[in-house]
Amino acid sequence: MEAAIAQRVQYPTWVDCRKFEGKPLGSLRYSQRVKEEKRFRGLVALAHLQPDRRYDQRRSVSSERKAEEVIPYLNGRSMYLVGMMGSGKTTVGKLMSKVLGYSFFDCDTLIEQAMNGASVAEIFEHHGESFFRGKETDALKKLSSMYQVVVSTGGGAVIRPINWKYMNKGVSIWLDVPLEALAHRIAAVGTVSRPLLHDESGDAYTVAFKRLSTIWDERGEAYTNANARVSLENIAVKLGYKDVSDLTPTEIAIEAFEQVQSFLEKEETVEIPDGDL
């Protein structure tokens, strides 16, 4: 690291002698050298204090390159992220939309706006889950008529067959996160915004894991209907991480693009008649 910094520290090639009239030349050289040495030591110290961002920058460039590769296959089609609550659909979706140049929509946010700002938890409390699911279907129906959008769906959007009809107008992507990781995430931030988890008492992690397990039993098979699966466990293994919590949204987005491209390439192959090969 010090060698890399040293290469960036350039000594001045000229000096305005008028600023140093009357000073001995040896004193000038010594003073200049001391200043540069202090500057060098300061840069080295700063470099040790600051995290090395070169890896994240490379991953960012890679996500942009992956987006460029998948755009011709998408041909303007939208993408719908599905997955359990807390799987990171909104965070990853925003990143994907940014590098694609697409618009981003969060289904839950659209429903809240349609209900004059009432939160999802309030809608569940005052109107019930069935009412909320109806609003969710309405939102997906409207979004399905749009192109070049990335949509973060609610965790339960997959349970209604009609929703798949709308999402299949684009490409659906399942963010597959281990239940243990989801439970830790939700326990860390609280369950106030999670109406299906908020009514139970007890240890936060235990309550979250138990309820998530029940929800998984109800929805797990439905998630497999997605066109592309993004397994965080597989990404962690591929990148040499011990835990999925070490993954960054960029790394997950890159895998999502790779899986989408793989799906679209297979789809393109299937659509080519045998006589044209």
mmCIF file of C-alpha atoms in Angstrom:
data_model
loop_
_atom_site.group_PDB
_atom_site.id
_atom_site.type_symbol
_atom_site.label_atom_id
_atom_site.label_comp_id
_atom_site.label_asym_id
_atom_site.label_seq_id
_atom_site.Cartn_x
_atom_site.Cartn_y
_atom_site.Cartn_z
ATOM 1 C CA MET A 1 0.000 0.000 0.000
ATOM 2 C CA GLU A 2 2.803 2.396 0.923
ATOM 3 C CA ALA A 3 4.486 1.712 -2.427
ATOM 4 C CA ALA A 4 1.286 2.529 -4.275
ATOM 5 C CA ILE A 5 0.936 5.799 -2.397
ATOM 6 C CA ALA A 6 4.567 6.665 -2.996
ATOM 7 C CA GLN A 7 4.008 6.373 -6.726
ATOM 8 C CA ARG A 8 1.224 8.942 -6.481
ATOM 9 C CA VAL A 9 3.316 11.423 -4.463
ATOM 10 C CA GLN A 10 5.157 13.544 -7.019
ATOM 11 C CA TYR A 11 7.792 16.087 -5.998
ATOM 12 C CA PRO A 12 7.364 19.479 -7.625
ATOM 13 C CA THR A 13 9.326 19.964 -10.842
ATOM 14 C CA TRP A 14 9.756 23.678 -10.366
ATOM 15 C CA VAL A 15 9.936 26.156 -7.504
ATOM 16 C CA ASP A 16 9.224 29.885 -7.619
ATOM 17 C CA CYS A 17 12.576 31.167 -6.288
ATOM 18 C CA ARG A 18 11.128 34.608 -5.558
ATOM 19 C CA LYS A 19 9.313 33.066 -2.561
ATOM 20 C CA PHE A 20 12.614 31.977 -1.075
ATOM 21 C CA GLU A 21 14.915 34.985 -1.669
ATOM 22 C CA GLY A 22 17.585 35.233 0.998
ATOM 23 C CA LYS A 23 17.223 31.567 2.115
ATOM 24 C CA PRO A 24 20.192 29.166 1.790
ATOM 25 C CA LEU A 25 19.692 26.566 -0.960
ATOM 26 C CA GLY A 26 20.497 23.663 1.402
ATOM 27 C CA SER A 27 17.858 24.860 3.873
ATOM 28 C CA LEU A 28 15.281 25.065 1.057
ATOM 29 C CA ARG A 29 15.979 21.488 -0.087
ATOM 30 C CA TYR A 30 15.814 20.150 3.470
ATOM 31 C CA SER A 31 12.575 21.996 4.224
ATOM 32 C CA GLN A 32 10.972 20.717 0.994
ATOM 33 C CA ARG A 33 12.024 17.135 1.733
ATOM 34 C CA VAL A 34 10.624 17.283 5.274
ATOM 35 C CA LYS A 35 7.290 18.588 3.991
ATOM 36 C CA GLU A 36 7.019 15.830 1.410
ATOM 37 C CA GLU A 37 7.942 13.164 3.958
ATOM 38 C CA LYS A 38 5.247 14.433 6.332
ATOM 39 C CA ARG A 39 2.740 14.436 3.509
ATOM 40 C CA PHE A 40 3.707 10.868 2.595
ATOM 41 C CA ARG A 41 3.341 9.660 6.189
ATOM 42 C CA GLY A 42 -0.055 11.357 6.412
ATOM 43 C CA LEU A 43 -1.295 9.658 3.260
ATOM 44 C CA VAL A 44 -0.108 6.273 4.484
ATOM 45 C CA ALA A 45 -1.886 6.749 7.808
ATOM 46 C CA LEU A 46 -5.087 7.848 6.047
ATOM 47 C CA ALA A 47 -4.955 4.866 3.731
ATOM 48 C CA HIS A 48 -4.755 2.498 6.701
ATOM 49 C CA LEU A 49 -7.725 4.178 8.366
ATOM 50 C CA GLN A 50 -9.996 4.164 5.307
ATOM 51 C CA PRO A 51 -11.507 0.917 3.949
ATOM 52 C CA ASP A 52 -10.199 -0.345 0.626
ATOM 53 C CA ARG A 53 -13.004 0.411 -1.814
ATOM 54 C CA ARG A 54 -11.291 -0.975 -4.908
ATOM 55 C CA TYR A 55 -13.119 -4.306 -4.622
ATOM 56 C CA ASP A 56 -16.554 -2.630 -4.347
ATOM 57 C CA GLN A 57 -15.689 -0.426 -7.319
ATOM 58 C CA ARG A 58 -14.769 -3.476 -9.404
ATOM 59 C CA ARG A 59 -18.050 -5.161 -8.429
ATOM 60 C CA SER A 60 -19.937 -1.984 -9.373
ATOM 61 C CA VAL A 61 -18.294 -1.904 -12.780
ATOM 62 C CA SER A 62 -19.127 -5.581 -13.145
ATOM 63 C CA SER A 63 -22.814 -4.978 -12.361
ATOM 64 C CA GLU A 64 -22.952 -2.301 -15.047
ATOM 65 C CA ARG A 65 -21.275 -4.633 -17.523
ATOM 66 C CA LYS A 66 -23.727 -7.411 -16.653
ATOM 67 C CA ALA A 67 -26.622 -5.014 -17.141
ATOM 68 C CA GLU A 68 -25.301 -4.080 -20.581
ATOM 69 C CA GLU A 69 -25.065 -7.771 -21.481
ATOM 70 C CA VAL A 70 -28.628 -8.585 -20.447
ATOM 71 C CA ILE A 71 -30.364 -5.512 -21.932
ATOM 72 C CA PRO A 72 -30.471 -6.873 -25.529
ATOM 73 C CA TYR A 73 -32.109 -10.070 -24.249
ATOM 74 C CA LEU A 74 -34.670 -8.156 -22.178
ATOM 75 C CA ASN A 75 -35.794 -6.073 -25.145
ATOM 76 C CA GLY A 76 -37.589 -3.663 -22.824
ATOM 77 C CA ARG A 77 -39.282 -6.322 -20.710
ATOM 78 C CA SER A 78 -39.830 -5.512 -17.066
ATOM 79 C CA MET A 79 -38.504 -7.474 -14.102
ATOM 80 C CA TYR A 80 -40.405 -8.547 -11.002
ATOM 81 C CA LEU A 81 -38.549 -9.488 -7.827
ATOM 82 C CA VAL A 82 -40.294 -12.013 -5.591
ATOM 83 C CA GLY A 83 -39.223 -13.542 -2.309
ATOM 84 C CA MET A 84 -39.904 -13.766 1.397
ATOM 85 C CA MET A 85 -40.205 -10.651 3.523
ATOM 86 C CA GLY A 86 -36.789 -9.238 4.340
ATOM 87 C CA SER A 87 -35.083 -10.862 1.345
ATOM 88 C CA GLY A 88 -33.823 -7.518 0.033
ATOM 89 C CA LYS A 89 -36.115 -7.127 -2.982
ATOM 90 C CA THR A 90 -36.355 -3.351 -2.675
ATOM 91 C CA THR A 91 -32.637 -2.757 -2.092
ATOM 92 C CA VAL A 92 -31.520 -5.060 -4.909
ATOM 93 C CA GLY A 93 -34.320 -3.890 -7.197
ATOM 94 C CA LYS A 94 -33.306 -0.246 -6.887
ATOM 95 C CA LEU A 95 -29.720 -1.123 -7.738
ATOM 96 C CA MET A 96 -30.747 -3.199 -10.751
ATOM 97 C CA SER A 97 -33.039 -0.484 -12.079
ATOM 98 C CA LYS A 98 -30.282 2.104 -11.740
ATOM 99 C CA VAL A 99 -27.688 0.216 -13.789
ATOM 100 C CA LEU A 100 -30.311 -0.819 -16.355
ATOM 101 C CA GLY A 101 -31.705 2.684 -16.724
ATOM 102 C CA TYR A 102 -35.150 1.337 -15.782
ATOM 103 C CA SER A 103 -37.757 2.870 -13.469
ATOM 104 C CA PHE A 104 -38.278 1.281 -10.057
ATOM 105 C CA PHE A 105 -41.555 0.595 -8.260
ATOM 106 C CA ASP A 106 -42.258 -0.950 -4.878
ATOM 107 C CA CYS A 107 -45.678 -2.623 -4.782
ATOM 108 C CA ASP A 108 -46.209 -1.971 -1.077
ATOM 109 C CA THR A 109 -45.429 1.724 -1.549
ATOM 110 C CA LEU A 110 -47.892 1.996 -4.449
ATOM 111 C CA ILE A 111 -50.609 0.410 -2.300
ATOM 112 C CA GLU A 112 -49.867 2.779 0.579
ATOM 113 C CA GLN A 113 -50.114 5.746 -1.794
ATOM 114 C CA ALA A 114 -53.439 4.453 -3.132
ATOM 115 C CA MET A 115 -54.678 4.236 0.476
ATOM 116 C CA ASN A 116 -53.821 7.870 1.234
ATOM 117 C CA GLY A 117 -50.589 7.075 3.009
ATOM 118 C CA ALA A 118 -51.828 4.304 5.304
ATOM 119 C CA SER A 119 -49.022 1.832 6.052
ATOM 120 C CA VAL A 120 -49.206 -1.827 5.095
ATOM 121 C CA ALA A 121 -49.573 -2.696 8.788
ATOM 122 C CA GLU A 122 -52.497 -0.266 9.130
ATOM 123 C CA ILE A 123 -54.173 -1.645 6.005
ATOM 124 C CA PHE A 124 -53.916 -5.174 7.423
ATOM 125 C CA GLU A 125 -55.293 -4.016 10.764
ATOM 126 C CA HIS A 126 -58.264 -2.026 9.468
ATOM 127 C CA HIS A 127 -59.151 -3.851 6.247
ATOM 128 C CA GLY A 128 -57.653 -7.325 6.509
ATOM 129 C CA GLU A 129 -55.174 -9.309 4.426
ATOM 130 C CA SER A 130 -57.684 -10.206 1.696
ATOM 131 C CA PHE A 131 -58.341 -6.521 0.996
ATOM 132 C CA PHE A 132 -54.607 -5.847 0.834
ATOM 133 C CA ARG A 133 -54.059 -8.725 -1.611
ATOM 134 C CA GLY A 134 -56.738 -7.265 -3.868
ATOM 135 C CA LYS A 135 -54.933 -3.920 -3.918
ATOM 136 C CA GLU A 136 -51.687 -5.765 -4.629
ATOM 137 C CA THR A 137 -53.234 -7.437 -7.671
ATOM 138 C CA ASP A 138 -54.545 -4.059 -8.889
ATOM 139 C CA ALA A 139 -51.030 -2.609 -8.627
ATOM 140 C CA LEU A 140 -49.461 -5.516 -10.525
ATOM 141 C CA LYS A 141 -52.100 -5.255 -13.237
ATOM 142 C CA LYS A 142 -51.195 -1.606 -13.827
ATOM 143 C CA LEU A 143 -47.459 -2.295 -13.704
ATOM 144 C CA SER A 144 -47.787 -5.150 -16.211
ATOM 145 C CA SER A 145 -48.752 -2.675 -18.923
ATOM 146 C CA MET A 146 -45.467 -0.810 -18.476
ATOM 147 C CA TYR A 147 -42.071 -1.498 -19.999
ATOM 148 C CA GLN A 148 -38.560 -1.063 -18.633
ATOM 149 C CA VAL A 149 -39.475 -1.175 -14.965
ATOM 150 C CA VAL A 150 -38.102 -3.174 -12.039
ATOM 151 C CA VAL A 151 -40.766 -4.081 -9.490
ATOM 152 C CA SER A 152 -40.317 -5.162 -5.879
ATOM 153 C CA THR A 153 -43.359 -7.249 -4.985
ATOM 154 C CA GLY A 154 -44.752 -8.074 -1.567
ATOM 155 C CA GLY A 155 -43.764 -11.365 0.009
ATOM 156 C CA GLY A 156 -47.249 -12.802 -0.513
ATOM 157 C CA ALA A 157 -47.759 -11.685 -4.099
ATOM 158 C CA VAL A 158 -46.889 -15.199 -5.312
ATOM 159 C CA ILE A 159 -49.913 -16.890 -3.709
ATOM 160 C CA ARG A 160 -52.426 -15.509 -6.222
ATOM 161 C CA PRO A 161 -52.298 -17.164 -9.679
ATOM 162 C CA ILE A 162 -53.640 -13.977 -11.289
ATOM 163 C CA ASN A 163 -50.538 -12.142 -10.094
ATOM 164 C CA TRP A 164 -48.331 -14.564 -12.028
ATOM 165 C CA LYS A 165 -50.341 -13.787 -15.140
ATOM 166 C CA TYR A 166 -49.284 -10.149 -14.812
ATOM 167 C CA MET A 167 -45.696 -10.830 -13.733
ATOM 168 C CA ASN A 168 -45.187 -13.269 -16.619
ATOM 169 C CA LYS A 169 -45.444 -10.333 -19.000
ATOM 170 C CA GLY A 170 -41.928 -9.592 -17.782
ATOM 171 C CA VAL A 171 -39.247 -11.682 -16.109
ATOM 172 C CA SER A 172 -39.729 -12.849 -12.517
ATOM 173 C CA ILE A 173 -36.727 -13.231 -10.210
ATOM 174 C CA TRP A 174 -36.819 -15.104 -6.912
ATOM 175 C CA LEU A 175 -34.397 -13.916 -4.226
ATOM 176 C CA ASP A 176 -33.885 -17.129 -2.272
ATOM 177 C CA VAL A 177 -32.556 -16.332 1.208
ATOM 178 C CA PRO A 178 -32.143 -18.898 4.037
ATOM 179 C CA LEU A 179 -34.809 -18.565 6.735
ATOM 180 C CA GLU A 180 -32.158 -18.194 9.437
ATOM 181 C CA ALA A 181 -30.718 -15.139 7.683
ATOM 182 C CA LEU A 182 -34.193 -13.655 7.201
ATOM 183 C CA ALA A 183 -35.035 -14.165 10.872
ATOM 184 C CA HIS A 184 -31.818 -12.411 11.953
ATOM 185 C CA ARG A 185 -32.521 -9.479 9.611
ATOM 186 C CA ILE A 186 -36.104 -9.038 10.788
ATOM 187 C CA ALA A 187 -35.225 -9.473 14.465
ATOM 188 C CA ALA A 188 -32.578 -6.763 14.105
ATOM 189 C CA VAL A 189 -34.950 -4.128 12.667
ATOM 190 C CA GLY A 190 -38.162 -5.117 14.434
ATOM 191 C CA THR A 191 -41.528 -6.421 13.256
ATOM 192 C CA VAL A 192 -43.650 -3.262 13.477
ATOM 193 C CA SER A 193 -43.843 -2.987 9.675
ATOM 194 C CA ARG A 194 -44.433 -6.754 9.298
ATOM 195 C CA PRO A 195 -48.124 -7.342 10.070
ATOM 196 C CA LEU A 196 -47.830 -11.118 9.719
ATOM 197 C CA LEU A 197 -45.145 -11.216 12.425
ATOM 198 C CA HIS A 198 -45.985 -8.365 14.774
ATOM 199 C CA ASP A 199 -48.688 -9.955 16.963
ATOM 200 C CA GLU A 200 -46.519 -12.626 18.603
ATOM 201 C CA SER A 201 -44.425 -12.079 21.720
ATOM 202 C CA GLY A 202 -41.157 -13.634 22.824
ATOM 203 C CA ASP A 203 -37.537 -13.636 21.686
ATOM 204 C CA ALA A 204 -37.408 -11.663 18.435
ATOM 205 C CA TYR A 205 -35.318 -14.169 16.485
ATOM 206 C CA THR A 206 -37.250 -17.221 17.680
ATOM 207 C CA VAL A 207 -40.603 -15.610 16.925
ATOM 208 C CA ALA A 208 -39.451 -14.461 13.484
ATOM 209 C CA PHE A 209 -37.961 -17.839 12.550
ATOM 210 C CA LYS A 210 -41.031 -19.769 13.717
ATOM 211 C CA ARG A 211 -43.458 -17.539 11.803
ATOM 212 C CA LEU A 212 -41.254 -17.421 8.706
ATOM 213 C CA SER A 213 -41.128 -21.216 8.690
ATOM 214 C CA THR A 214 -44.927 -21.348 8.677
ATOM 215 C CA ILE A 215 -45.138 -18.774 5.890
ATOM 216 C CA TRP A 216 -42.510 -20.691 3.905
ATOM 217 C CA ASP A 217 -44.585 -23.849 4.147
ATOM 218 C CA GLU A 218 -47.489 -21.903 2.638
ATOM 219 C CA ARG A 219 -45.572 -20.064 -0.109
ATOM 220 C CA GLY A 220 -42.329 -21.907 -0.765
ATOM 221 C CA GLU A 221 -43.575 -23.854 -3.756
ATOM 222 C CA ALA A 222 -45.102 -20.737 -5.304
ATOM 223 C CA TYR A 223 -41.717 -18.984 -5.385
ATOM 224 C CA THR A 224 -40.354 -21.737 -7.624
ATOM 225 C CA ASN A 225 -42.647 -20.444 -10.409
ATOM 226 C CA ALA A 226 -40.224 -17.573 -10.950
ATOM 227 C CA ASN A 227 -38.256 -17.520 -14.194
ATOM 228 C CA ALA A 228 -34.921 -17.058 -12.428
ATOM 229 C CA ARG A 229 -33.717 -18.102 -8.974
ATOM 230 C CA VAL A 230 -31.022 -16.149 -7.152
ATOM 231 C CA SER A 231 -29.721 -18.304 -4.311
ATOM 232 C CA LEU A 232 -27.750 -16.301 -1.770
ATOM 233 C CA GLU A 233 -26.224 -19.511 -0.449
ATOM 234 C CA ASN A 234 -24.873 -20.327 -3.913
ATOM 235 C CA ILE A 235 -23.430 -16.822 -4.314
ATOM 236 C CA ALA A 236 -21.719 -17.034 -0.926
ATOM 237 C CA VAL A 237 -20.130 -20.362 -1.823
ATOM 238 C CA LYS A 238 -19.014 -19.057 -5.215
ATOM 239 C CA LEU A 239 -17.389 -15.970 -3.697
ATOM 240 C CA GLY A 240 -15.887 -17.793 -0.742
ATOM 241 C CA TYR A 241 -17.997 -16.159 1.978
ATOM 242 C CA LYS A 242 -18.843 -18.013 5.186
ATOM 243 C CA ASP A 243 -22.234 -16.367 5.595
ATOM 244 C CA VAL A 244 -24.840 -14.883 3.251
ATOM 245 C CA SER A 245 -24.914 -11.791 5.464
ATOM 246 C CA ASP A 246 -21.488 -10.906 4.040
ATOM 247 C CA LEU A 247 -22.939 -10.459 0.547
ATOM 248 C CA THR A 248 -23.448 -6.952 -0.812
ATOM 249 C CA PRO A 249 -26.512 -5.858 -2.827
ATOM 250 C CA THR A 250 -24.204 -5.403 -5.820
ATOM 251 C CA GLU A 251 -23.060 -9.023 -5.677
ATOM 252 C CA ILE A 252 -26.667 -10.193 -5.468
ATOM 253 C CA ALA A 253 -27.661 -7.950 -8.384
ATOM 254 C CA ILE A 254 -24.828 -9.364 -10.521
ATOM 255 C CA GLU A 255 -26.060 -12.903 -9.866
ATOM 256 C CA ALA A 256 -29.610 -11.807 -10.699
ATOM 257 C CA PHE A 257 -28.478 -10.460 -14.071
ATOM 258 C CA GLU A 258 -26.588 -13.678 -14.771
ATOM 259 C CA GLN A 259 -29.619 -15.823 -13.949
ATOM 260 C CA VAL A 260 -31.947 -13.621 -16.001
ATOM 261 C CA GLN A 261 -29.616 -13.786 -18.986
ATOM 262 C CA SER A 262 -29.388 -17.557 -18.642
ATOM 263 C CA PHE A 263 -33.192 -17.836 -18.610
ATOM 264 C CA LEU A 264 -33.624 -15.531 -21.603
ATOM 265 C CA GLU A 265 -30.952 -17.356 -23.615
ATOM 266 C CA LYS A 266 -32.748 -20.663 -23.013
ATOM 267 C CA GLU A 267 -36.082 -19.048 -23.864
ATOM 268 C CA GLU A 268 -34.634 -17.690 -27.105
ATOM 269 C CA THR A 269 -33.298 -21.126 -28.041
ATOM 270 C CA VAL A 270 -36.647 -22.812 -27.401
ATOM 271 C CA GLU A 271 -38.472 -20.259 -29.569
ATOM 272 C CA ILE A 272 -36.249 -20.925 -32.614
ATOM 273 C CA PRO A 273 -37.941 -23.502 -34.901
ATOM 274 C CA ASP A 274 -35.893 -26.618 -35.623
ATOM 275 C CA GLY A 275 -35.861 -25.871 -39.347
ATOM 276 C CA ASP A 276 -34.118 -22.535 -38.743
ATOM 277 C CA LEU A 277 -31.132 -24.018 -36.913
#
